[in-house]
Short mmCIF file of C-alpha atoms and ligand atoms in Angstrom, two decimals:
data_model
loop_
_atom_site.label_atom_id
_atom_site.label_comp_id
_atom_site.label_asym_id
_atom_site.label_seq_id
_atom_site.Cartn_x
_atom_site.Cartn_y
_atom_site.Cartn_z
CA UNK A 1 -25.33 78.16 25.81
CA UNK A 2 -25.95 74.59 25.26
CA UNK A 3 -27.38 72.40 28.24
CA UNK A 4 -26.13 68.46 28.52
CA UNK A 5 -27.10 66.59 31.06
CA UNK A 6 -24.38 64.11 31.89
CA UNK A 7 -25.08 60.51 34.66
CA UNK A 8 -22.62 59.07 36.37
CA UNK A 9 -22.95 55.99 36.86
CA UNK A 10 -21.83 52.80 38.85
CA UNK A 11 -21.34 50.22 42.09
CA UNK A 12 -20.34 51.84 45.48
CA UNK A 13 -16.48 52.96 46.31
CA UNK A 14 -15.38 52.83 42.18
CA UNK A 15 -15.24 56.99 43.04
CA UNK A 16 -17.56 57.90 41.12
CA UNK A 17 -18.14 61.11 43.33
CA UNK A 18 -14.28 61.06 43.34
CA UNK A 19 -14.57 61.80 40.16
CA UNK A 20 -17.00 64.19 39.11
CA UNK A 21 -15.71 66.60 42.24
CA UNK A 22 -12.57 66.69 40.60
CA UNK A 23 -13.74 67.19 37.98
CA UNK A 24 -16.21 69.95 38.40
CA UNK A 25 -14.00 71.01 41.43
CA UNK A 26 -10.63 70.38 41.53
CA UNK A 27 -9.67 68.71 44.22
CA UNK A 28 -9.66 65.32 45.21
CA UNK A 29 -11.77 63.84 48.31
CA UNK A 30 -10.82 61.00 50.30
CA UNK A 31 -14.42 60.41 51.62
CA UNK A 32 -17.08 61.40 50.38
CA UNK A 33 -20.51 60.25 51.97
CA UNK A 34 -21.84 57.22 49.76
CA UNK A 35 -24.51 58.21 50.44
CA UNK A 36 -25.00 61.76 48.71
CA UNK A 37 -27.08 61.77 45.59
CA UNK A 38 -26.02 65.05 44.08
CA UNK A 39 -25.98 66.97 40.46
CA UNK A 40 -23.21 70.05 39.14
CA UNK A 41 -23.23 72.59 36.64
CA UNK A 42 -19.84 73.74 34.98
CA UNK A 43 -19.27 76.27 32.51
CA UNK A 44 -16.47 74.63 29.29
CA UNK A 45 -15.16 75.23 26.81
CA UNK A 46 -15.10 72.16 24.29
CA UNK A 47 -13.94 72.75 21.05
CA UNK A 48 -14.10 76.19 20.98
CA UNK A 49 -17.89 76.01 22.12
CA UNK A 50 -18.89 77.03 25.47
CA UNK A 51 -21.41 74.02 27.20
CA UNK A 52 -22.65 74.20 30.27
CA UNK A 53 -22.55 70.32 31.54
CA UNK A 54 -25.07 69.45 34.44
CA UNK A 55 -23.94 65.84 36.23
CA UNK A 56 -25.71 63.83 38.14
CA UNK A 57 -23.38 62.00 40.36
CA UNK A 58 -25.77 58.52 41.55
CA UNK A 59 -24.77 56.70 44.86
CA UNK A 60 -27.66 53.60 44.08
CA UNK A 61 -29.73 54.97 46.86
CA UNK A 62 -32.85 55.58 44.98
CA UNK A 63 -36.00 53.00 46.39
CA UNK A 64 -37.42 52.67 42.97
CA UNK A 65 -36.02 51.42 39.77
CA UNK A 66 -38.61 53.67 38.50
CA UNK A 67 -36.65 56.75 40.03
CA UNK A 68 -33.54 55.39 38.18
CA UNK A 69 -35.73 54.50 35.17
CA UNK A 70 -36.40 58.66 35.02
CA UNK A 71 -33.25 59.74 35.30
CA UNK A 72 -31.70 57.37 32.39
CA UNK A 73 -34.91 58.87 30.35
CA UNK A 74 -33.51 62.63 31.10
CA UNK A 75 -30.01 61.29 30.30
CA UNK A 76 -27.60 62.23 27.76
CA UNK A 77 -25.12 60.66 28.54
CA UNK A 78 -23.36 57.92 30.62
CA UNK A 79 -19.99 57.72 32.57
CA UNK A 80 -20.06 53.90 33.82
CA UNK A 81 -17.90 53.51 35.57
CA UNK A 82 -15.57 50.39 37.83
CA UNK A 83 -13.11 50.57 39.87
CA UNK A 84 -10.27 48.32 38.57
CA UNK A 85 -9.49 47.11 41.61
CA UNK A 86 -12.56 45.07 41.65
CA UNK A 87 -14.17 42.27 39.25
CA UNK A 88 -18.10 42.47 40.63
CA UNK A 89 -17.57 45.77 39.47
CA UNK A 90 -16.85 45.62 36.20
CA UNK A 91 -19.89 42.94 36.08
CA UNK A 92 -22.47 45.21 37.89
CA UNK A 93 -22.69 46.90 35.24
CA UNK A 94 -23.45 44.99 32.48
CA UNK A 95 -27.26 45.22 34.32
CA UNK A 96 -26.91 49.15 34.58
CA UNK A 97 -26.30 49.30 30.43
CA UNK A 98 -28.87 47.01 29.54
CA UNK A 99 -31.43 48.97 32.18
CA UNK A 100 -30.06 52.54 29.95
CA UNK A 101 -31.39 50.94 26.86
CA UNK A 102 -34.19 49.36 27.65
CA UNK A 103 -35.10 53.48 29.24
CA UNK A 104 -34.00 54.53 25.93
CA UNK A 105 -35.53 52.42 23.57
CA UNK A 106 -32.28 50.92 21.86
CA UNK A 107 -31.27 53.67 20.62
CA UNK A 108 -27.87 54.90 20.57
CA UNK A 109 -26.80 56.15 23.66
CA UNK A 110 -24.13 58.18 24.33
CA UNK A 111 -21.90 56.11 26.66
CA UNK A 112 -18.30 55.89 28.14
CA UNK A 113 -16.66 52.92 29.80
CA UNK A 114 -13.97 53.97 32.22
CA UNK A 115 -12.00 51.84 35.00
CA UNK A 116 -11.24 54.08 38.21
CA UNK A 117 -8.96 53.82 40.11
CA UNK A 118 -5.50 53.22 37.48
CA UNK A 119 -2.91 54.67 40.45
CA UNK A 120 -3.81 51.06 42.27
CA UNK A 121 -1.93 49.39 39.20
CA UNK A 122 -0.88 46.24 41.95
CA UNK A 123 -4.35 45.96 42.88
CA UNK A 124 -5.35 45.08 39.41
CA UNK A 125 -8.25 42.58 39.33
CA UNK A 126 -9.77 44.15 35.59
CA UNK A 127 -7.33 43.79 32.83
CA UNK A 128 -7.22 46.97 30.36
CA UNK A 129 -7.74 43.74 27.54
CA UNK A 130 -10.77 42.29 29.17
CA UNK A 131 -12.43 45.98 29.74
CA UNK A 132 -11.20 47.01 25.67
CA UNK A 133 -13.76 43.96 24.85
CA UNK A 134 -16.54 44.50 26.76
CA UNK A 135 -16.10 48.19 25.70
CA UNK A 136 -16.24 46.71 22.22
CA UNK A 137 -18.93 44.45 22.52
CA UNK A 138 -21.17 46.87 23.91
CA UNK A 139 -21.23 48.78 20.09
CA UNK A 140 -17.43 49.80 20.52
CA UNK A 141 -17.68 53.04 22.73
CA UNK A 142 -14.76 54.30 24.29
CA UNK A 143 -12.73 52.52 27.27
CA UNK A 144 -10.81 55.06 29.39
CA UNK A 145 -8.60 54.35 32.11
CA UNK A 146 -8.95 57.11 35.03
CA UNK A 147 -7.90 58.42 38.10
CA UNK A 148 -9.52 61.08 40.40
CA UNK A 149 -7.11 60.93 42.59
CA UNK A 150 -3.71 61.42 40.64
CA UNK A 151 -5.50 63.59 38.48
CA UNK A 152 -5.70 60.75 35.13
CA UNK A 153 -8.38 61.02 32.17
CA UNK A 154 -10.84 62.94 34.30
CA UNK A 155 -11.63 65.39 32.20
CA UNK A 156 -11.19 63.31 28.49
CA UNK A 157 -13.89 61.44 29.78
CA UNK A 158 -15.99 63.91 30.77
CA UNK A 159 -15.47 65.57 26.93
CA UNK A 160 -15.69 62.16 25.09
CA UNK A 161 -19.07 62.25 26.30
CA UNK A 162 -20.42 65.84 25.08
CA UNK A 163 -18.20 65.34 21.80
CA UNK A 164 -20.63 61.95 21.41
CA UNK A 165 -23.33 63.80 22.23
CA UNK A 166 -22.77 66.78 19.57
CA UNK A 167 -22.32 64.38 16.40
CA UNK A 168 -25.45 62.64 17.45
CA UNK A 169 -27.18 65.69 17.41
CA UNK A 170 -25.78 66.62 13.40
CA UNK A 171 -26.76 63.42 12.59
CA UNK A 172 -30.22 63.77 13.43
CA UNK A 173 -30.28 67.85 12.52
CA UNK A 174 -29.32 66.31 8.95
CA UNK A 175 -31.38 62.96 8.97
CA UNK A 176 -34.69 65.81 9.88
CA UNK A 177 -33.34 67.52 7.30
CA UNK A 178 -33.41 64.92 4.76
CA UNK A 179 -37.03 64.21 5.78
CA UNK A 180 -37.99 67.78 5.55
CA UNK A 181 -36.71 67.88 1.97
CA UNK A 182 -38.50 64.32 0.59
CA UNK A 183 -42.21 65.40 2.06
CA UNK A 184 -41.71 69.03 0.10
P1 GDP B 1 -19.18 56.43 44.77
O1 GDP B 1 -19.05 55.68 45.95
O2 GDP B 1 -18.57 55.52 43.01
O3 GDP B 1 -19.15 57.86 44.70
O4 GDP B 1 -16.69 55.81 45.45
P2 GDP B 1 -16.09 57.67 45.56
O5 GDP B 1 -15.61 58.60 45.20
O6 GDP B 1 -16.71 57.91 47.01
O7 GDP B 1 -14.59 56.39 46.48
C1 GDP B 1 -14.48 55.33 47.21
C2 GDP B 1 -13.44 55.67 47.77
O8 GDP B 1 -12.53 55.02 46.46
C3 GDP B 1 -12.88 57.19 48.25
O9 GDP B 1 -12.34 56.52 49.56
C4 GDP B 1 -11.80 57.31 47.31
O10 GDP B 1 -10.73 58.52 48.53
C5 GDP B 1 -11.73 56.11 46.83
N1 GDP B 1 -11.65 56.59 45.51
C6 GDP B 1 -12.20 57.76 44.49
N2 GDP B 1 -10.85 57.57 43.25
C7 GDP B 1 -10.30 56.53 43.60
C8 GDP B 1 -8.55 56.64 42.11
O11 GDP B 1 -9.34 56.95 41.67
N3 GDP B 1 -7.44 56.44 42.62
C9 GDP B 1 -7.61 55.72 44.74
N4 GDP B 1 -6.80 55.84 44.96
N5 GDP B 1 -8.72 55.43 45.04
C10 GDP B 1 -9.93 56.04 44.27
MG1 MG B 2 -20.71 58.34 45.86
#
């Protein structure tokens, strides 16, 4: 079975753990220890293919940037999560995204921009337009608004990443075959 290493990134309190636990265990956790960094495994069928997802729910507690570099190096797909109720969390993502690109040598990296807590519409600070614009600027990556609480678009963001990774693998495979033919 194919394995996929996904990493959930973003500032503290945006709902990284809530989204991960909602996806993996189908429940909403109101209070999750903000310092816990853990990885989860979940088997799902996507496009009639069984996949084993390994999801790292980060907590930003790593003592050395080298540790973050390491999980960015190992990760194949990244959820960049902010809260629609906090502009700071939206702006914080730029630095994380830069770090991913640097670690991955500026190759195309499967990513999804996620505006969580969309159920808190009356506390909204980040407009859909601004988030969409940024997603476009960042290489036209997909943007979703989610709610871990109300179970909106939770499966979709993880599935989107898996599909991006599949597409990338297919393209690389094609290039490899073409290259092999050329040198024969
Ligand atoms: P993390 O630090 O990014 O892992 O954030 P948590 O998952 O611990 O969530 C931080 C707080 O936001 C908790 O009080 C959650 O109950 C709350 N929260 C998470 N997701 C949502 C959501 O979709 N809607 C609402 N209203 N609250 C949420
Ligand atoms: Mg957490």
